Coordinates of C-alpha atoms and ligand atoms in Angstrom, one line a residue:
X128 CA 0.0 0.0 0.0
X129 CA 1.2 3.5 -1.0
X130 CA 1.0 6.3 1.9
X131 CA 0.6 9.8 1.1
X132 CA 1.2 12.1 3.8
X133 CA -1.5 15.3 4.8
X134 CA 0.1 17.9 6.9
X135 CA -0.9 21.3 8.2
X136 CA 0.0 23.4 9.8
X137 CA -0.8 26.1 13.1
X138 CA 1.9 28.8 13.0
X139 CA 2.3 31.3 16.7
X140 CA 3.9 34.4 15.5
X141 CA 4.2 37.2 18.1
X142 CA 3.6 40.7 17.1
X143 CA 6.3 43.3 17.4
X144 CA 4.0 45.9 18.9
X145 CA 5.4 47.8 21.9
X146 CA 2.4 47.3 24.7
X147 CA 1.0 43.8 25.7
X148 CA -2.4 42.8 23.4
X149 CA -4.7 43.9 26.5
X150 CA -2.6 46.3 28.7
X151 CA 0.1 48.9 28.5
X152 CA 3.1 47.0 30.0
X153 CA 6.0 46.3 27.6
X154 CA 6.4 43.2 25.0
X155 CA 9.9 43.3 24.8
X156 CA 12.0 40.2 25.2
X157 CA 14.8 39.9 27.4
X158 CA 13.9 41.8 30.5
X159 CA 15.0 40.6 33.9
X160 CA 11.8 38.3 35.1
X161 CA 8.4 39.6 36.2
X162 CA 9.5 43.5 35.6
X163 CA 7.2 44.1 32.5
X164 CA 3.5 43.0 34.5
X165 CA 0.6 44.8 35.7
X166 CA -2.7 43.9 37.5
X167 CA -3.8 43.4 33.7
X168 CA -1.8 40.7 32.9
X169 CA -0.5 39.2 36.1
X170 CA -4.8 38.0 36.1
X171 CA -5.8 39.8 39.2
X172 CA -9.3 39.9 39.9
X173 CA -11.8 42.5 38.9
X174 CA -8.9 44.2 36.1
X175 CA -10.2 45.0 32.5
X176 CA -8.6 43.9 29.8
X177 CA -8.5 46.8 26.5
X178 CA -7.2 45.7 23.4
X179 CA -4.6 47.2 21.9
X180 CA -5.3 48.7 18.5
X181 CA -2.0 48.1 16.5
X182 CA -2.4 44.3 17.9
X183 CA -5.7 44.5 14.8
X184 CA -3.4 46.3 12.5
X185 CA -0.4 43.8 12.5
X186 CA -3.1 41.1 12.4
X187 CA -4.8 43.1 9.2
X188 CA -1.5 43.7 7.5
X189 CA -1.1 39.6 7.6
X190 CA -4.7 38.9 6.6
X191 CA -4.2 41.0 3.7
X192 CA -0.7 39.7 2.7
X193 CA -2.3 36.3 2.8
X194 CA -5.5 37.0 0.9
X195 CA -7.8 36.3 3.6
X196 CA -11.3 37.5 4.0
X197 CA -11.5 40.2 6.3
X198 CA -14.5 39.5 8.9
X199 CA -16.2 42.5 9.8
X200 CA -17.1 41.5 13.1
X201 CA -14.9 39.3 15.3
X202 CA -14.8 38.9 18.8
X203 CA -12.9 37.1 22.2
X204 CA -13.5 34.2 24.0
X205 CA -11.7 32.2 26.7
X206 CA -10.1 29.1 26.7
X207 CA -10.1 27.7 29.6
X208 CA -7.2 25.6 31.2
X209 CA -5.2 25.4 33.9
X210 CA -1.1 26.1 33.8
X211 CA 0.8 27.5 36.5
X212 CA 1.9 30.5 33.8
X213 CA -1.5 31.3 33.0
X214 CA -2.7 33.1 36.2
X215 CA -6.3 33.9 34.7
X216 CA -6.6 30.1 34.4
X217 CA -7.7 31.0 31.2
X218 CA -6.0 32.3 27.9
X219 CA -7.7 35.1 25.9
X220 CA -8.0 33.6 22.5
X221 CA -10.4 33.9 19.0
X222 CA -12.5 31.2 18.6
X223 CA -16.1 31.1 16.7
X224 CA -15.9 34.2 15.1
X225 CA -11.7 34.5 14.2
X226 CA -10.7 38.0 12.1
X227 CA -9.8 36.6 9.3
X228 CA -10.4 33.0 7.0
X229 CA -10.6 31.3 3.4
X230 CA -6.6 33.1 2.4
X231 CA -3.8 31.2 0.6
X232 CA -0.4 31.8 0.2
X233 CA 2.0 30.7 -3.3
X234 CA 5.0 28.5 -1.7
X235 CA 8.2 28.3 -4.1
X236 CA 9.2 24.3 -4.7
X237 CA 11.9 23.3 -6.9
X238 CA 8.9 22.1 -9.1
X239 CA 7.7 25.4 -9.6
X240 CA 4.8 26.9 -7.4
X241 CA 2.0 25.6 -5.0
X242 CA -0.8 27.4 -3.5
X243 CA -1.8 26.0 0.4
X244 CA -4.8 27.4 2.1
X245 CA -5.2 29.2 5.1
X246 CA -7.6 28.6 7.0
X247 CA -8.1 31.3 9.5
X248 CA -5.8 34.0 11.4
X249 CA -6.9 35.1 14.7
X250 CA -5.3 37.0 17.3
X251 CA -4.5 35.9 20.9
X252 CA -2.3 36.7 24.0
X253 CA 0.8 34.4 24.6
X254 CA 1.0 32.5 28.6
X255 CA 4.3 33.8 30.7
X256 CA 7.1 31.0 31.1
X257 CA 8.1 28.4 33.6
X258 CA 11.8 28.3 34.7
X259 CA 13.7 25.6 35.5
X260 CA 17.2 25.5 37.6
X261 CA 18.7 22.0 37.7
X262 CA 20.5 22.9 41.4
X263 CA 16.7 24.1 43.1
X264 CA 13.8 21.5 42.6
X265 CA 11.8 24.3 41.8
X266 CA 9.9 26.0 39.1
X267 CA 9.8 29.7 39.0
X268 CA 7.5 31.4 36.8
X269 CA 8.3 35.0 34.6
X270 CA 5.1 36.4 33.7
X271 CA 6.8 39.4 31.2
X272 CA 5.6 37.0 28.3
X273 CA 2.3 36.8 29.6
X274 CA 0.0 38.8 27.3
X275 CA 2.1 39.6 24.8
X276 CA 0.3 39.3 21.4
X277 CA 0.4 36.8 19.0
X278 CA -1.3 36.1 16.2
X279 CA -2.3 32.2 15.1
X280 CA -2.1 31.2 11.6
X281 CA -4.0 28.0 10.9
X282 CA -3.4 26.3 7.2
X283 CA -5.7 24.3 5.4
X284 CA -4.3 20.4 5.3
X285 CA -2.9 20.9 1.6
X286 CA 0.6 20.1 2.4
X287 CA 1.9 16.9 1.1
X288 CA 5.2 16.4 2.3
X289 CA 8.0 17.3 5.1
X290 CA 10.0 19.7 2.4
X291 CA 6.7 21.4 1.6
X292 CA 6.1 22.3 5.3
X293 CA 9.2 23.6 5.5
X294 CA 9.1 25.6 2.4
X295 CA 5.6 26.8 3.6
X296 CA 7.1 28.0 7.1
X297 CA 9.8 29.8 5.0
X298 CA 7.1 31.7 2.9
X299 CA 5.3 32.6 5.7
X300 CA 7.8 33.9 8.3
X301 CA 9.5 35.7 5.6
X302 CA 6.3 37.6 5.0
X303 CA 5.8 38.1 8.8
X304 CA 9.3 39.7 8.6
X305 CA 8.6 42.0 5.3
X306 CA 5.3 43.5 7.0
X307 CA 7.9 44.5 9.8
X308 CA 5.4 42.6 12.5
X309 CA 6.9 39.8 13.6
X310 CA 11.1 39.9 13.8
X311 CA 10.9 35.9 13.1
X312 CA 13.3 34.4 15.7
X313 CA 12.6 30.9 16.4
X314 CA 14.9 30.4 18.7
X315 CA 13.3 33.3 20.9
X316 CA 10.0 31.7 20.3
X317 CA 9.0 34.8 18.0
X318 CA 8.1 32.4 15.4
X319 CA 6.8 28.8 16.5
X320 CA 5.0 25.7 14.5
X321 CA 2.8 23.1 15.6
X322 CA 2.7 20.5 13.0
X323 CA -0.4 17.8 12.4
X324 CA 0.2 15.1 10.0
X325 CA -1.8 12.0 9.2
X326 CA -1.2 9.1 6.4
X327 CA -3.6 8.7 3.7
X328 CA -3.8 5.6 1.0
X329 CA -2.4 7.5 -1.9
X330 CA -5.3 7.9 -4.5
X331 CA -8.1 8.3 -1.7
X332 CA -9.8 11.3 -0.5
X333 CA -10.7 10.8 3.8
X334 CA -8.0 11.5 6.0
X335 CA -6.2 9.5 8.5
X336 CA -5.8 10.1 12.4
X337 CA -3.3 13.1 13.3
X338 CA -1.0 13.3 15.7
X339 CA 0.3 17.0 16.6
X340 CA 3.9 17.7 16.7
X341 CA 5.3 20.3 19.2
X342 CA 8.9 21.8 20.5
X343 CA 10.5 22.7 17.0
X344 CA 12.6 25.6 17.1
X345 CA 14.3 25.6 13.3
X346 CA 12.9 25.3 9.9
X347 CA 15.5 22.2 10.1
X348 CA 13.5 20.4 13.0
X349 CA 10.4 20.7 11.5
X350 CA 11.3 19.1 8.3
X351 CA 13.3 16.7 10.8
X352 CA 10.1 15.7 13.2
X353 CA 7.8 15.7 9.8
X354 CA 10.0 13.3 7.7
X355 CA 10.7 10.8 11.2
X356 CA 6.9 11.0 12.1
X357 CA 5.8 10.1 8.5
X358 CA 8.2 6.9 8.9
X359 CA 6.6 6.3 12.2
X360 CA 3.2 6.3 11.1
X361 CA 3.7 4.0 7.9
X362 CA 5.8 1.5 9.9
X363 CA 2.5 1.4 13.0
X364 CA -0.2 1.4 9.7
X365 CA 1.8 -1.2 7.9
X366 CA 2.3 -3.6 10.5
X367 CA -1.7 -3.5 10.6
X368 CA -2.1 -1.1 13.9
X369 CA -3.9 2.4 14.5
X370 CA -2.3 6.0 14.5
X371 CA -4.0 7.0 17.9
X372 CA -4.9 11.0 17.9
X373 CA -2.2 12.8 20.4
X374 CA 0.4 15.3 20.9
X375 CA 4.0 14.1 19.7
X376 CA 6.9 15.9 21.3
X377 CA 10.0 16.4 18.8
X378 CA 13.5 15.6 21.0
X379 CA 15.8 17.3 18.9
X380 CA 18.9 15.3 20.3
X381 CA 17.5 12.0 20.0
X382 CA 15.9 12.8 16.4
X383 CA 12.2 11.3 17.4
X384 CA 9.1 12.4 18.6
X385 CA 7.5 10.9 22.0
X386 CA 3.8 10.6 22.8
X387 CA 2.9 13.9 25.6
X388 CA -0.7 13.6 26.1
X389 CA -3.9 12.1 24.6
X390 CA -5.5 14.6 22.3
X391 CA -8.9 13.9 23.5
X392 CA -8.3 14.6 27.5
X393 CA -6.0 17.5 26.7
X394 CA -8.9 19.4 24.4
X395 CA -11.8 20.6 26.7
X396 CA -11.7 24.0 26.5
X397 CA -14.5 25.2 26.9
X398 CA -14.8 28.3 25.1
X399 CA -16.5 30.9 25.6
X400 CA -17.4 34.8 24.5
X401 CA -15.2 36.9 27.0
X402 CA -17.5 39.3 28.6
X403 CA -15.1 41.5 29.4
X404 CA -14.4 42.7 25.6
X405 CA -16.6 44.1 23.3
X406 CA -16.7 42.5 19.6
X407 CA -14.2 44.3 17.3
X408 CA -15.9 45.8 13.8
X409 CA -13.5 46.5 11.2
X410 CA -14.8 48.2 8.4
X411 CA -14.4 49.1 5.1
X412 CA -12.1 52.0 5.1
X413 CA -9.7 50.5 8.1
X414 CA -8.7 47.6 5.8
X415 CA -8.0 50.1 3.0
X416 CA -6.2 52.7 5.3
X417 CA -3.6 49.4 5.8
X418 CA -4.1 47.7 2.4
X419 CA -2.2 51.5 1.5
X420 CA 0.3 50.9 3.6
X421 CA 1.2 47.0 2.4
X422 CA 4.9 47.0 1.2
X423 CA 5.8 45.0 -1.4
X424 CA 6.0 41.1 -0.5
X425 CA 9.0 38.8 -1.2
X426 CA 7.3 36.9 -3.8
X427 CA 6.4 39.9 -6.0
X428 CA 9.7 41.5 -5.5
X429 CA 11.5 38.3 -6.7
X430 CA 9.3 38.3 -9.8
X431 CA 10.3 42.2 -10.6
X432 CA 13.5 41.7 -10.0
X433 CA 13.8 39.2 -12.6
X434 CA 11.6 41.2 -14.7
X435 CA 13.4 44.2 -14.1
X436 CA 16.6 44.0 -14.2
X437 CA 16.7 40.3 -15.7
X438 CA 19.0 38.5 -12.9
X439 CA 18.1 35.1 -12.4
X440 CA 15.7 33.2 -10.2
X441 CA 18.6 32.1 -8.2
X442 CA 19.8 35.5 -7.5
X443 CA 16.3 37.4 -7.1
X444 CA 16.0 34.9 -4.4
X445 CA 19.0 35.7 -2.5
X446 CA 18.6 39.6 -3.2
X447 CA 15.1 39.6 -1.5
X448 CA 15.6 37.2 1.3
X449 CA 15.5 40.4 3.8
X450 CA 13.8 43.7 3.1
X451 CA 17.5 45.4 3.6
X452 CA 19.3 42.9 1.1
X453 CA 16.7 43.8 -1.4
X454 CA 16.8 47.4 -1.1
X455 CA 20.4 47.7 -0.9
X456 CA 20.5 46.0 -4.0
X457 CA 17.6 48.7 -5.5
X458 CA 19.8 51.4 -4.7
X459 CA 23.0 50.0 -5.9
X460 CA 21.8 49.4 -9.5
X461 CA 20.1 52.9 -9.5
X462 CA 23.4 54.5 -8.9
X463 CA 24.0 53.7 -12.1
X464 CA 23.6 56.2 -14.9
X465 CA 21.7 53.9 -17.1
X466 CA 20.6 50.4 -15.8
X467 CA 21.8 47.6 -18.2
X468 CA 21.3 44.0 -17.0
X469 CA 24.8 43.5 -17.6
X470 CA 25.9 46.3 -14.2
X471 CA 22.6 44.6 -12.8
X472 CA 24.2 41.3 -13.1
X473 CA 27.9 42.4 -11.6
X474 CA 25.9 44.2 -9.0
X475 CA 24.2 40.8 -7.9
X476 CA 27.1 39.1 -8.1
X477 CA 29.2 41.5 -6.2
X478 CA 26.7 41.6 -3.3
X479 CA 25.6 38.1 -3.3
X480 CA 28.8 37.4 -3.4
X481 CA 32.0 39.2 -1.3
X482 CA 30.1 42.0 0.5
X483 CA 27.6 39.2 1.7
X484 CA 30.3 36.9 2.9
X485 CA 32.3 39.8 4.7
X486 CA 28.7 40.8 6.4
X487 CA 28.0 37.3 7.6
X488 CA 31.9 37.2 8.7
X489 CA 30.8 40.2 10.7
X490 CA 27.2 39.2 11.6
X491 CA 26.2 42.4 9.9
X492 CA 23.1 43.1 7.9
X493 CA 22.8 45.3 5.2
X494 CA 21.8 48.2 7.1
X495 CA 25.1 48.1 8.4
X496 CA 27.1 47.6 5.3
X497 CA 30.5 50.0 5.8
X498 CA 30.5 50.3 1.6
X499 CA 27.4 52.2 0.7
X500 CA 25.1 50.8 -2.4
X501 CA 26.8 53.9 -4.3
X502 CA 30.6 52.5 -3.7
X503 CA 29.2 49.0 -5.0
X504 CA 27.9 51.0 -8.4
X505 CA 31.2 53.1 -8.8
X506 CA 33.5 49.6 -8.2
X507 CA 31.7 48.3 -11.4
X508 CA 32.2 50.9 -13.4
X509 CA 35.8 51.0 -13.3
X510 CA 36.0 47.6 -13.3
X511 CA 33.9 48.2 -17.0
X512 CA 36.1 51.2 -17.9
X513 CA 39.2 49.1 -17.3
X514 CA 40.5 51.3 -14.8
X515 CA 41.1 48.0 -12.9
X516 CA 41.2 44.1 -13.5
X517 CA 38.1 42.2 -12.1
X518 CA 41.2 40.5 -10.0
X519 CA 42.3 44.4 -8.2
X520 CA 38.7 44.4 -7.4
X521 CA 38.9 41.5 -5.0
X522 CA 41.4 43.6 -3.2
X523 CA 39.7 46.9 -3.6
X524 CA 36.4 45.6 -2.2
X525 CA 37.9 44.3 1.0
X526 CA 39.8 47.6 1.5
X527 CA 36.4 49.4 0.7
X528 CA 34.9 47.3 3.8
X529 CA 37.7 48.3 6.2
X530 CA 38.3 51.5 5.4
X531 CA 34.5 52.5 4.2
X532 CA 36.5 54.5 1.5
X533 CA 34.8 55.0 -2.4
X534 CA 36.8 52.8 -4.6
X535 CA 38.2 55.8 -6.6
X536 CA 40.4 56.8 -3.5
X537 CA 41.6 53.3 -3.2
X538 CA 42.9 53.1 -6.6
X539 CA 44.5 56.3 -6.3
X540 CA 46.1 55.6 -2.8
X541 CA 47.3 52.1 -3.5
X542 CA 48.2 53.8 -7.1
X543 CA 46.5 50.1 -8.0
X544 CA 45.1 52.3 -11.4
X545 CA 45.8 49.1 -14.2
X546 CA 48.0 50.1 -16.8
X547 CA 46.0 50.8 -20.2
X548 CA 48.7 53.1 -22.0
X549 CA 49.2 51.6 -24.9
X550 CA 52.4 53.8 -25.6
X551 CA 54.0 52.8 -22.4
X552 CA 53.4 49.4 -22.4
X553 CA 54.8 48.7 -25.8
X554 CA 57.9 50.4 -24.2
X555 CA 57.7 47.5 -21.3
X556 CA 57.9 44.9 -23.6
X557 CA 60.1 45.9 -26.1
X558 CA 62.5 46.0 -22.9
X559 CA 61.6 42.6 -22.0
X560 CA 62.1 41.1 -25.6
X561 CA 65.6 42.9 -26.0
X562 CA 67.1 41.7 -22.6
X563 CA 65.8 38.1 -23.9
X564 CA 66.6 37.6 -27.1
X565 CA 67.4 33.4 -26.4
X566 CA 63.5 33.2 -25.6
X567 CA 62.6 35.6 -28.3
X568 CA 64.3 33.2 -30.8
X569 CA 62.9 30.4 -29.3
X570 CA 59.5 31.8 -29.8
X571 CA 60.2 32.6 -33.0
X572 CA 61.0 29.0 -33.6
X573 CA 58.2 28.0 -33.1
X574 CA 58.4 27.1 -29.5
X575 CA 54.8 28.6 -28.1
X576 CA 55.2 27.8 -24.7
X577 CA 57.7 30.6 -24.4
X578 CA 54.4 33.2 -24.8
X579 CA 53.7 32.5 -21.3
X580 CA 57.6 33.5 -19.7
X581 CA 57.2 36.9 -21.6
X582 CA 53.9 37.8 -19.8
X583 CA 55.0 36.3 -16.7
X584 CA 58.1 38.9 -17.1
X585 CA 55.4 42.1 -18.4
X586 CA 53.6 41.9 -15.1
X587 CA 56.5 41.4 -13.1
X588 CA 57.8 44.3 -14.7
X589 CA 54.2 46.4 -14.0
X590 CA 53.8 45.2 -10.7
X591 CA 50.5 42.8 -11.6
X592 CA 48.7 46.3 -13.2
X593 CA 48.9 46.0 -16.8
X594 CA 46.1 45.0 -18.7
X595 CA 46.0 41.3 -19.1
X596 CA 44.3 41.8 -22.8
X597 CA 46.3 44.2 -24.0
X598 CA 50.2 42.6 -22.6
X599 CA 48.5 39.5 -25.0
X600 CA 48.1 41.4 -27.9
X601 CA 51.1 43.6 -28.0
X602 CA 53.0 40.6 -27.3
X603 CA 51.6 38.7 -30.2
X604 CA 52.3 41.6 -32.1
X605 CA 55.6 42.4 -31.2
X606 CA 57.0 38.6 -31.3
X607 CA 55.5 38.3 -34.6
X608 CA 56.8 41.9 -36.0
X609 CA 59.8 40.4 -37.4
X610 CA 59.3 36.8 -37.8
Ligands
ADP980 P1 -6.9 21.7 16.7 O1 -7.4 22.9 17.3 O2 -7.3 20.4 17.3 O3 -5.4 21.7 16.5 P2 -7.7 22.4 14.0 O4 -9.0 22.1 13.3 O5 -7.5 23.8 14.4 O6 -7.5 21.5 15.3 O7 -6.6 21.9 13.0 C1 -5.3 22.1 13.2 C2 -4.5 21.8 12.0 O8 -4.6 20.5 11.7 C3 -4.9 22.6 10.7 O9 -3.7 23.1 10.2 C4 -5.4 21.5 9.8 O10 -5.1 21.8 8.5 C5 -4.7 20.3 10.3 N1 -5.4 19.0 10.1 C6 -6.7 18.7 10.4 N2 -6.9 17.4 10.1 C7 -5.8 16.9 9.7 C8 -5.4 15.5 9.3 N3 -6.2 14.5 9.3 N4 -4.1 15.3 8.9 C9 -3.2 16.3 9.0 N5 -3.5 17.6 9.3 C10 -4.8 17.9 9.7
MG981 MG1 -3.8 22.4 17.2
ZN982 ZN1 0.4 44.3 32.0

């Protein structure tokens, strides 16, 4: 029997706003424990929750990036469980009525393109964090992440294998990241996946029984869990037994996933409308107000960029992997007087290339780049002008990133200007070809090899600057005058 696997996928991204989803303490990360609380979110009795309006925007800007329906009416309920970081005993969540449903997204495979559903977006406020220290059998709790908002993002089962989810979490965090809502670290728990994946008989349409993967922290681990659960569940359904619905932790270390809790205990909830907030209406002219304000998404921008300035897939996708490598890139070819795919091209491959690798070296952005876009622009055009060899450039760009000097000032310091005077040169190597006259006869003779002994001797003589193209053809030239 063939298996195909079903996966989708529930994504937590929390929202880069400065205030809490219901009160006015801080969301930052980081701060010493229990300093960023209030009566609000610490859950004491008789407080009022008020919802914080950018919380609505960030969620909007997402909806709309992911063309989702845009409910007009929404509202809060409770779900209710116990968990020593939830002081309310109960999380403020969306439940019946979510912001947002029915959107898809376009995921890039090497097969080309695949649309996955999503099924709804709602917003929610994230539970504090329990604390562990192996010397004190205790558990402390921080509360600072309690109430920080977050925004769910629920796909519709339409992915079909581990690779696919993965690609699909890329997708989406990079579009997080692009809005500017979310600043996408996994490892901060910024960005978090739960994954549910079931078998299905290849060729059929019901579903099999889930199981809910939980506790990856990379793109790496998801794929990871996804690929070893998929095994999992052929090797139980093909030895004739039953996938049983639970929740699957990933151990990272071990590479498997271990059975947490029975789905069916762990899911009474209980929701209900939170009496405390009033339903949210967003209307016609709010989602416009932030459909003005959309930038331009990754996908798009890798598809103008091809367009454009006609670079290939392969480097549109590496020029618009952040906002800042893409706009550095922008600005760079505009520095040009006329853009021409052929500067386009040397400017990907100059920044794809060395100034990336120094900024990684450096765990620099592009925001931070010490050469300016402009410096990048002006590099190629002497390079094109034959100012200097593509091979001086190598230098010159890793004295442009120390010194943050323009490449012209370089040149001119180092005197590294390549040697293009015709009239000079032909002085050089009429030196050479007198002080030589044994190789020079040899040459003559037929002997070819020689050709490579008089340029070895032209750059020695011009300290590496000449012109490789031009030492050729004056040689050739000269050693042929009068043969
Ligand atoms: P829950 O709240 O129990 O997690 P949801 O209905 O919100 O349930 O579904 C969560 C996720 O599970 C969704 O992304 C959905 O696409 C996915 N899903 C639902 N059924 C299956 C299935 N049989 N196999 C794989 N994924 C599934
Ligand atoms: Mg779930
Ligand atoms: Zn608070």
């Amino acid at each position: 029997m063939e298996f195909e696997p079903v996966i989708g996928l529930e994504i937590h991204a929390q929202l880069l706003t400065d205030a809490k989803i219901f009160c006015g303490c801080s969301s930052k990360f980081g701060a010493a424990p229990n300093t960023h609380t209030c009566p609000v979110c610490l859950g004491m009795p008789g407080v009022l929750p008020v919802l914080n309006r950018k919380v609505v925007e960030f969620m909007m800007k997402m909806a709309l990036a992911t063309h989702c329906v845009i409910n007009r009416e929404c509202n809060f309920a409770r779900k209710n469980y116990f968990y020593p970081d939830l002081p309310k005993g109960y999380q403020i969540s969306q439940y019946a009525h979510p912001p947002a449903e029915h959107g898809w997204v376009e995921v890039e495979l090497d097969g080309g393109k695949k649309r996955i559903g999503i099924t709804r977006i709602h917003m929610e406020e994230d539970a504090g964090k329990l604390m562990h220290d192996e010397h004190n059998p205790a558990s402390y709790v921080d509360l600072n992440r309690t109430g920080v908002p977050l925004i769910e993002i629920v796909s519709e089962p339409d992915i079909r294998s581990a690779e696919e989810a993965a690609a699909y979490l890329r997708c989406l965090h990079e579009i997080l990241v692009y809005l500017e809502i979310c600043d996408g670290n996994m490892e901060e728990g910024s960005f978090r996946c739960d994954a549910n994946v079931s078998l299905r008989q290849r060729g059929t349409e019901p579903f099999g029984i889930r199981a809910e993967l939980k506790n990856m922290n990379s793109f790496r681990n998801v794929q990871r869990a996804l690929e070893y659960e998929i095994k999992r569940q052929q090797y139980v359904l093909e030895g004739g037994g039953q996938v049983v619905q639970e929740t699957r932790l990933w151990d990272d270390t071990a590479g498997v996933t271990h059975s947490m809790r029975s789905k069916e205990e762990a899911h009474d909830y209980r929701y209900f409308p939170d009496p405390d907030l009033v339903p949210v209406v967003i209307d016609n002219a709010w989602i416009e107000e932030i459909r003005k304000e959309q930038p331009e998404l990754p996908l798009e921008k890798r598809e103008r960029f091809m367009r454009e300035y006609q670079i290939p897939a392969y480097d549109a996708g590496v020029l618009t992997a952040t906002p800042a490598t893409a706009s550095f890139y922008e600005a760079t070819v505009a520095s040009f007087p006329t853009i021409n795919p052929k500067a386009a091209k040397a400017a990907s491959n100059w920044i794809t290339g060395d100034l990336m690798k120094m900024l990684n070296e450096d765990k620099k952005d592009f925001t931070a780049s010490p050469i300016p876009p402009r410096a990048i622009a002006e590099l190629i055009q002497i390079i094109d002008d034959g100012t200097i060899s593509g091979k001086m450039a190598k230098d010159v760009v890793e004295e442009m990133y120390k010194s943050g000097k323009p490449p012209g000032e370089i040149v001119k310091e180092k005197g590294l200007v390549q040697i293009t005077d015709e009239g000079a040169l032909t002085k050089t190597v009429a030196g050479i070809l007198e002080k030589n006259p044994e190789q020079v006869a040899q040459y003559r003779a037929g002997k070819e090899k020689v050709f490579g002994f008089f340029i070895g001797q032209v750059m020695k003589a011009t300290g590496g600057k000449a012109n490789p193209q031009l030492i050729n053809d004056l040689l050739k030239k000269m050693l042929a005058g009068d043969r």
